[in-house]
Amino acid sequence: LLAGARYATFLTAAGTGYSAWDELALTRWNPDLIEGGGGLLLYFRDAVSGRFWSFGQVSAATLESRFYGGIAEFRQQHNDIETLIEICVAPDADLELRRITLRNPSDQPRRIELTSYAEVVLNHWAADAAHPAFSKLFIQTEWVAESQTLLARRRPRSPEQSPCWLVHALVGAIPGKGNGVQYETDRAGFLGRGYSPAAPRALKLAIPLSGTVGNVLDPIVSVRQTVELAAGGATQVTFLLGAASERETALAL
């Protein structure tokens, strides 16, 4: 459990888990020993061969996990790419950071596509578990081009309901030529009919993310960018996920 004053992230040794802000669940997760249960998943895809692998799936046999004071560290090696993922909750903000270090030990340059995926909840655990389909109807998503950021909020059903804004972004990446940030907030558009989070349509068919935002029926947050890895080189990027009671505060994160 990585926690600040209001923000908390629960992680298993397999890298699955959920995030919460005060009494609200931010991301959906179930303790499923087969599928991994969800949470914030990260996908890595070789842009040339099309092979992909993920972080946050129980089937990742090469995963090594370590937990320190305030930091969770995971190491993987797939498709000849070494991956280090370090996760922490910021001590001074309602924000979790997932810093990824990719290393290419080969003598050939590589182009790796990084994609995130998380189902948005922004609701109390019991309310979402009791009526998940109904709970999803009140989520509205937004793309802020200036800061390359995804926002999601729950439309209030009463004046007494406290607002919550979820923010998700990828920072620090140096993209390959012509490869800007892509985004998606529609689960059906990302997964596709007959696919699953273990092998979503957006990864298996190598299709671009659609950029769908607004009042989606089944909300997610997903961002993607392709990075260049020189032979013997490395690069570092960070996925962030946070929450705030106001839009301006969420963007400031």
mmCIF file of C-alpha atoms in Angstrom:
data_model
loop_
_atom_site.group_PDB
_atom_site.id
_atom_site.type_symbol
_atom_site.label_atom_id
_atom_site.label_comp_id
_atom_site.label_asym_id
_atom_site.label_seq_id
_atom_site.Cartn_x
_atom_site.Cartn_y
_atom_site.Cartn_z
ATOM 1 C CA LEU A 1 0.000 0.000 0.000
ATOM 2 C CA LEU A 2 1.462 3.326 -1.166
ATOM 3 C CA ALA A 3 -0.393 6.207 0.444
ATOM 4 C CA GLY A 4 -0.387 9.946 0.962
ATOM 5 C CA ALA A 5 -2.794 12.072 2.957
ATOM 6 C CA ARG A 6 -5.776 11.422 0.635
ATOM 7 C CA TYR A 7 -4.435 9.318 -2.243
ATOM 8 C CA ALA A 8 -3.600 5.602 -2.057
ATOM 9 C CA THR A 9 -2.476 2.859 -4.443
ATOM 10 C CA PHE A 10 -2.742 -0.824 -3.612
ATOM 11 C CA LEU A 11 -0.395 -3.155 -5.507
ATOM 12 C CA THR A 12 0.040 -6.908 -5.570
ATOM 13 C CA ALA A 13 3.336 -8.670 -6.267
ATOM 14 C CA ALA A 14 2.073 -9.215 -9.837
ATOM 15 C CA GLY A 15 1.685 -5.465 -10.389
ATOM 16 C CA THR A 16 -2.119 -5.421 -10.344
ATOM 17 C CA GLY A 17 -4.121 -3.227 -7.998
ATOM 18 C CA TYR A 18 -6.279 -0.135 -7.677
ATOM 19 C CA SER A 19 -6.085 3.566 -6.847
ATOM 20 C CA ALA A 20 -8.323 5.486 -4.458
ATOM 21 C CA TRP A 21 -8.865 9.086 -3.400
ATOM 22 C CA ASP A 22 -10.488 9.600 -0.002
ATOM 23 C CA GLU A 23 -13.469 7.198 -0.056
ATOM 24 C CA LEU A 24 -13.724 7.048 -3.855
ATOM 25 C CA ALA A 25 -12.363 4.326 -6.108
ATOM 26 C CA LEU A 26 -10.544 5.864 -9.063
ATOM 27 C CA THR A 27 -9.838 2.695 -11.073
ATOM 28 C CA ARG A 28 -11.704 -0.617 -11.257
ATOM 29 C CA TRP A 29 -10.076 -3.756 -9.920
ATOM 30 C CA ASN A 30 -11.134 -7.275 -8.944
ATOM 31 C CA PRO A 31 -8.870 -9.834 -7.236
ATOM 32 C CA ASP A 32 -8.935 -12.170 -10.243
ATOM 33 C CA LEU A 33 -6.062 -14.665 -10.135
ATOM 34 C CA ILE A 34 -6.454 -15.522 -13.845
ATOM 35 C CA GLU A 35 -6.931 -12.191 -15.619
ATOM 36 C CA GLY A 36 -5.095 -10.037 -13.090
ATOM 37 C CA GLY A 37 -8.091 -7.973 -12.021
ATOM 38 C CA GLY A 38 -7.403 -4.719 -13.845
ATOM 39 C CA GLY A 39 -6.209 -1.462 -12.334
ATOM 40 C CA LEU A 40 -3.756 0.632 -14.350
ATOM 41 C CA LEU A 41 -2.287 -1.629 -17.046
ATOM 42 C CA LEU A 42 0.709 -0.751 -19.210
ATOM 43 C CA TYR A 43 1.374 -2.264 -22.638
ATOM 44 C CA PHE A 44 4.604 -2.328 -24.622
ATOM 45 C CA ARG A 45 4.583 -3.099 -28.337
ATOM 46 C CA ASP A 46 7.391 -3.434 -30.847
ATOM 47 C CA ALA A 47 6.312 -1.093 -33.651
ATOM 48 C CA VAL A 48 8.159 -3.174 -36.266
ATOM 49 C CA SER A 49 7.409 -6.803 -35.363
ATOM 50 C CA GLY A 50 4.000 -6.120 -33.787
ATOM 51 C CA ARG A 51 4.773 -8.262 -30.722
ATOM 52 C CA PHE A 52 3.427 -6.840 -27.468
ATOM 53 C CA TRP A 53 3.585 -7.569 -23.764
ATOM 54 C CA SER A 54 2.070 -5.975 -20.679
ATOM 55 C CA PHE A 55 2.592 -4.996 -17.070
ATOM 56 C CA GLY A 56 -0.244 -5.718 -14.668
ATOM 57 C CA GLN A 57 -1.122 -9.198 -15.950
ATOM 58 C CA VAL A 58 -0.579 -12.248 -13.734
ATOM 59 C CA SER A 59 0.781 -14.275 -16.678
ATOM 60 C CA ALA A 60 3.978 -12.189 -16.797
ATOM 61 C CA ALA A 61 6.320 -15.005 -15.715
ATOM 62 C CA THR A 62 9.481 -12.890 -15.910
ATOM 63 C CA LEU A 63 8.238 -10.260 -13.442
ATOM 64 C CA GLU A 64 10.427 -9.497 -10.426
ATOM 65 C CA SER A 65 8.882 -7.297 -7.730
ATOM 66 C CA ARG A 66 10.390 -5.467 -4.772
ATOM 67 C CA PHE A 67 8.800 -3.162 -2.219
ATOM 68 C CA TYR A 68 10.746 -0.485 -0.360
ATOM 69 C CA GLY A 69 9.691 2.373 1.900
ATOM 70 C CA GLY A 70 7.205 4.264 -0.255
ATOM 71 C CA ILE A 71 8.317 2.713 -3.565
ATOM 72 C CA ALA A 72 7.294 -0.408 -5.479
ATOM 73 C CA GLU A 73 9.740 -1.670 -8.112
ATOM 74 C CA PHE A 74 9.060 -4.154 -10.890
ATOM 75 C CA ARG A 75 11.485 -5.595 -13.448
ATOM 76 C CA GLN A 76 10.594 -7.425 -16.641
ATOM 77 C CA GLN A 77 12.400 -8.646 -19.745
ATOM 78 C CA HIS A 78 10.279 -9.287 -22.821
ATOM 79 C CA ASN A 79 11.105 -9.306 -26.510
ATOM 80 C CA ASP A 80 14.748 -8.462 -25.696
ATOM 81 C CA ILE A 81 13.717 -5.220 -23.955
ATOM 82 C CA GLU A 82 14.567 -4.680 -20.278
ATOM 83 C CA THR A 83 11.876 -2.779 -18.359
ATOM 84 C CA LEU A 84 12.104 -1.210 -14.911
ATOM 85 C CA ILE A 85 8.874 0.236 -13.460
ATOM 86 C CA GLU A 86 9.057 2.312 -10.279
ATOM 87 C CA ILE A 87 5.810 3.381 -8.595
ATOM 88 C CA CYS A 88 5.282 5.912 -5.830
ATOM 89 C CA VAL A 89 2.646 8.272 -4.463
ATOM 90 C CA ALA A 90 3.798 11.890 -4.353
ATOM 91 C CA PRO A 91 4.212 13.057 -0.723
ATOM 92 C CA ASP A 92 2.902 16.547 -1.493
ATOM 93 C CA ALA A 93 0.141 15.861 -4.051
ATOM 94 C CA ASP A 94 -2.786 13.516 -4.728
ATOM 95 C CA LEU A 95 -0.837 11.810 -7.477
ATOM 96 C CA GLU A 96 0.842 8.509 -8.294
ATOM 97 C CA LEU A 97 3.848 8.255 -10.601
ATOM 98 C CA ARG A 98 4.894 5.230 -12.625
ATOM 99 C CA ARG A 99 8.362 5.832 -13.996
ATOM 100 C CA ILE A 100 9.406 3.436 -16.762
ATOM 101 C CA THR A 101 12.989 2.830 -17.826
ATOM 102 C CA LEU A 102 13.347 0.929 -21.105
ATOM 103 C CA ARG A 103 16.736 -0.521 -22.078
ATOM 104 C CA ASN A 104 17.688 -1.973 -25.440
ATOM 105 C CA PRO A 105 20.730 -4.264 -24.961
ATOM 106 C CA SER A 106 20.779 -5.306 -28.637
ATOM 107 C CA ASP A 107 22.871 -3.848 -31.455
ATOM 108 C CA GLN A 108 19.762 -2.773 -33.400
ATOM 109 C CA PRO A 109 17.580 0.321 -32.809
ATOM 110 C CA ARG A 110 14.032 -0.344 -31.603
ATOM 111 C CA ARG A 111 10.727 1.548 -31.726
ATOM 112 C CA ILE A 112 8.537 0.750 -28.728
ATOM 113 C CA GLU A 113 4.908 1.810 -28.397
ATOM 114 C CA LEU A 114 3.763 2.506 -24.818
ATOM 115 C CA THR A 115 0.031 2.353 -24.015
ATOM 116 C CA SER A 116 -1.815 2.712 -20.713
ATOM 117 C CA TYR A 117 -5.291 1.427 -19.819
ATOM 118 C CA ALA A 118 -7.487 1.890 -16.740
ATOM 119 C CA GLU A 119 -11.244 1.660 -16.219
ATOM 120 C CA VAL A 120 -12.618 4.809 -14.576
ATOM 121 C CA VAL A 121 -14.842 4.526 -11.469
ATOM 122 C CA LEU A 122 -14.925 7.833 -9.491
ATOM 123 C CA ASN A 123 -17.502 6.360 -7.159
ATOM 124 C CA HIS A 124 -17.832 4.627 -3.810
ATOM 125 C CA TRP A 125 -16.816 0.970 -3.890
ATOM 126 C CA ALA A 126 -20.220 -0.373 -2.826
ATOM 127 C CA ALA A 127 -22.160 1.786 -5.289
ATOM 128 C CA ASP A 128 -19.983 0.743 -8.216
ATOM 129 C CA ALA A 129 -20.067 -2.938 -7.271
ATOM 130 C CA ALA A 130 -23.856 -2.936 -6.854
ATOM 131 C CA HIS A 131 -24.684 -1.221 -10.172
ATOM 132 C CA PRO A 132 -21.551 -0.972 -12.357
ATOM 133 C CA ALA A 133 -23.412 -0.301 -15.626
ATOM 134 C CA PHE A 134 -25.441 2.490 -14.028
ATOM 135 C CA SER A 135 -22.352 3.932 -12.358
ATOM 136 C CA LYS A 136 -20.567 4.233 -15.711
ATOM 137 C CA LEU A 137 -23.299 6.411 -17.243
ATOM 138 C CA PHE A 138 -22.326 9.567 -15.354
ATOM 139 C CA ILE A 139 -18.630 9.802 -16.332
ATOM 140 C CA GLN A 140 -17.541 12.543 -18.734
ATOM 141 C CA THR A 141 -14.065 12.614 -20.281
ATOM 142 C CA GLU A 142 -12.015 15.411 -21.830
ATOM 143 C CA TRP A 143 -8.706 15.803 -23.708
ATOM 144 C CA VAL A 144 -6.704 18.945 -22.932
ATOM 145 C CA ALA A 145 -4.423 19.407 -25.941
ATOM 146 C CA GLU A 146 -2.278 22.156 -24.402
ATOM 147 C CA SER A 147 -0.964 19.878 -21.671
ATOM 148 C CA GLN A 148 -1.537 16.529 -23.483
ATOM 149 C CA THR A 149 -3.732 15.409 -20.594
ATOM 150 C CA LEU A 150 -6.835 13.263 -20.165
ATOM 151 C CA LEU A 151 -9.439 14.334 -17.618
ATOM 152 C CA ALA A 152 -12.463 12.440 -16.318
ATOM 153 C CA ARG A 153 -15.162 13.579 -13.919
ATOM 154 C CA ARG A 154 -18.432 12.245 -12.552
ATOM 155 C CA ARG A 155 -21.360 14.486 -13.375
ATOM 156 C CA PRO A 156 -23.041 15.363 -10.038
ATOM 157 C CA ARG A 157 -26.507 13.969 -9.413
ATOM 158 C CA SER A 158 -27.172 16.336 -6.494
ATOM 159 C CA PRO A 159 -25.741 19.613 -5.127
ATOM 160 C CA GLU A 160 -24.393 17.727 -2.111
ATOM 161 C CA GLN A 161 -22.223 15.388 -4.189
ATOM 162 C CA SER A 162 -18.517 16.205 -3.886
ATOM 163 C CA PRO A 163 -16.772 16.647 -7.260
ATOM 164 C CA CYS A 164 -13.800 14.526 -8.291
ATOM 165 C CA TRP A 165 -11.579 15.028 -11.322
ATOM 166 C CA LEU A 166 -9.240 12.270 -12.467
ATOM 167 C CA VAL A 167 -6.136 13.256 -14.448
ATOM 168 C CA HIS A 168 -3.957 10.940 -16.556
ATOM 169 C CA ALA A 169 -0.941 11.765 -18.708
ATOM 170 C CA LEU A 170 2.383 10.519 -20.065
ATOM 171 C CA VAL A 171 5.292 12.871 -19.421
ATOM 172 C CA GLY A 172 8.992 12.944 -20.209
ATOM 173 C CA ALA A 173 8.817 10.995 -23.459
ATOM 174 C CA ILE A 174 10.852 11.987 -26.496
ATOM 175 C CA PRO A 175 8.663 10.664 -29.324
ATOM 176 C CA GLY A 176 9.833 9.221 -32.589
ATOM 177 C CA LYS A 177 9.446 11.394 -35.647
ATOM 178 C CA GLY A 178 5.767 12.012 -36.398
ATOM 179 C CA ASN A 179 4.575 10.083 -33.346
ATOM 180 C CA GLY A 180 2.493 12.301 -31.086
ATOM 181 C CA VAL A 181 0.364 11.269 -28.126
ATOM 182 C CA GLN A 182 -2.773 9.242 -28.907
ATOM 183 C CA TYR A 183 -5.662 8.823 -26.470
ATOM 184 C CA GLU A 184 -8.881 6.882 -25.901
ATOM 185 C CA THR A 185 -11.659 6.969 -23.294
ATOM 186 C CA ASP A 186 -14.094 4.396 -24.738
ATOM 187 C CA ARG A 187 -13.559 0.869 -23.425
ATOM 188 C CA ALA A 188 -15.372 -0.774 -26.343
ATOM 189 C CA GLY A 189 -13.199 1.114 -28.807
ATOM 190 C CA PHE A 190 -10.027 -0.011 -27.038
ATOM 191 C CA LEU A 191 -10.857 -3.637 -26.249
ATOM 192 C CA GLY A 192 -13.118 -4.480 -29.198
ATOM 193 C CA ARG A 193 -15.758 -7.203 -29.343
ATOM 194 C CA GLY A 194 -14.441 -10.628 -28.347
ATOM 195 C CA TYR A 195 -11.123 -9.314 -26.993
ATOM 196 C CA SER A 196 -9.905 -8.871 -23.400
ATOM 197 C CA PRO A 197 -7.512 -6.620 -21.434
ATOM 198 C CA ALA A 198 -4.887 -9.364 -21.775
ATOM 199 C CA ALA A 199 -4.959 -8.947 -25.578
ATOM 200 C CA PRO A 200 -7.024 -5.884 -26.561
ATOM 201 C CA ARG A 201 -7.977 -5.120 -30.145
ATOM 202 C CA ALA A 202 -6.030 -1.855 -30.071
ATOM 203 C CA LEU A 203 -2.828 -3.863 -29.512
ATOM 204 C CA LYS A 204 -3.493 -7.037 -31.503
ATOM 205 C CA LEU A 205 -4.559 -5.203 -34.663
ATOM 206 C CA ALA A 206 -2.131 -2.301 -34.165
ATOM 207 C CA ILE A 207 -4.847 0.293 -34.738
ATOM 208 C CA PRO A 208 -4.464 3.926 -33.610
ATOM 209 C CA LEU A 209 -6.402 5.094 -30.578
ATOM 210 C CA SER A 210 -9.550 6.863 -31.751
ATOM 211 C CA GLY A 211 -9.422 10.017 -29.604
ATOM 212 C CA THR A 212 -13.004 9.490 -28.379
ATOM 213 C CA VAL A 213 -13.999 11.717 -25.444
ATOM 214 C CA GLY A 214 -17.220 13.025 -23.924
ATOM 215 C CA ASN A 215 -20.143 11.096 -22.445
ATOM 216 C CA VAL A 216 -18.900 7.579 -23.188
ATOM 217 C CA LEU A 217 -20.931 4.553 -22.069
ATOM 218 C CA ASP A 218 -18.001 2.587 -20.645
ATOM 219 C CA PRO A 219 -15.217 5.019 -19.651
ATOM 220 C CA ILE A 220 -11.497 4.339 -19.535
ATOM 221 C CA VAL A 221 -8.352 6.438 -19.718
ATOM 222 C CA SER A 222 -5.656 5.390 -22.186
ATOM 223 C CA VAL A 223 -2.716 7.289 -23.660
ATOM 224 C CA ARG A 224 -0.109 6.083 -26.134
ATOM 225 C CA GLN A 225 3.210 7.232 -27.515
ATOM 226 C CA THR A 226 5.986 5.580 -29.533
ATOM 227 C CA VAL A 227 9.582 6.137 -28.407
ATOM 228 C CA GLU A 228 12.897 5.459 -30.121
ATOM 229 C CA LEU A 229 15.513 3.232 -28.456
ATOM 230 C CA ALA A 230 19.000 3.390 -29.883
ATOM 231 C CA ALA A 231 21.159 0.257 -29.983
ATOM 232 C CA GLY A 232 22.440 -0.259 -26.461
ATOM 233 C CA GLY A 233 20.455 2.782 -25.333
ATOM 234 C CA ALA A 234 17.744 3.573 -22.809
ATOM 235 C CA THR A 235 14.900 6.019 -22.303
ATOM 236 C CA GLN A 236 12.730 7.035 -19.368
ATOM 237 C CA VAL A 237 9.070 8.119 -19.287
ATOM 238 C CA THR A 238 6.480 8.550 -16.541
ATOM 239 C CA PHE A 239 2.769 7.794 -16.478
ATOM 240 C CA LEU A 240 0.862 9.808 -13.894
ATOM 241 C CA LEU A 241 -2.574 9.321 -12.395
ATOM 242 C CA GLY A 242 -4.089 11.780 -9.939
ATOM 243 C CA ALA A 243 -7.263 13.240 -8.490
ATOM 244 C CA ALA A 244 -8.545 16.645 -7.411
ATOM 245 C CA SER A 245 -11.785 18.354 -6.474
ATOM 246 C CA GLU A 246 -11.362 21.052 -9.149
ATOM 247 C CA ARG A 247 -10.426 20.956 -12.838
ATOM 248 C CA GLU A 248 -7.691 23.578 -12.479
ATOM 249 C CA THR A 249 -6.089 21.661 -9.600
ATOM 250 C CA ALA A 250 -6.183 18.437 -11.603
ATOM 251 C CA LEU A 251 -4.405 20.103 -14.540
ATOM 252 C CA ALA A 252 -1.833 21.621 -12.174
ATOM 253 C CA LEU A 253 -0.829 18.111 -11.105
#
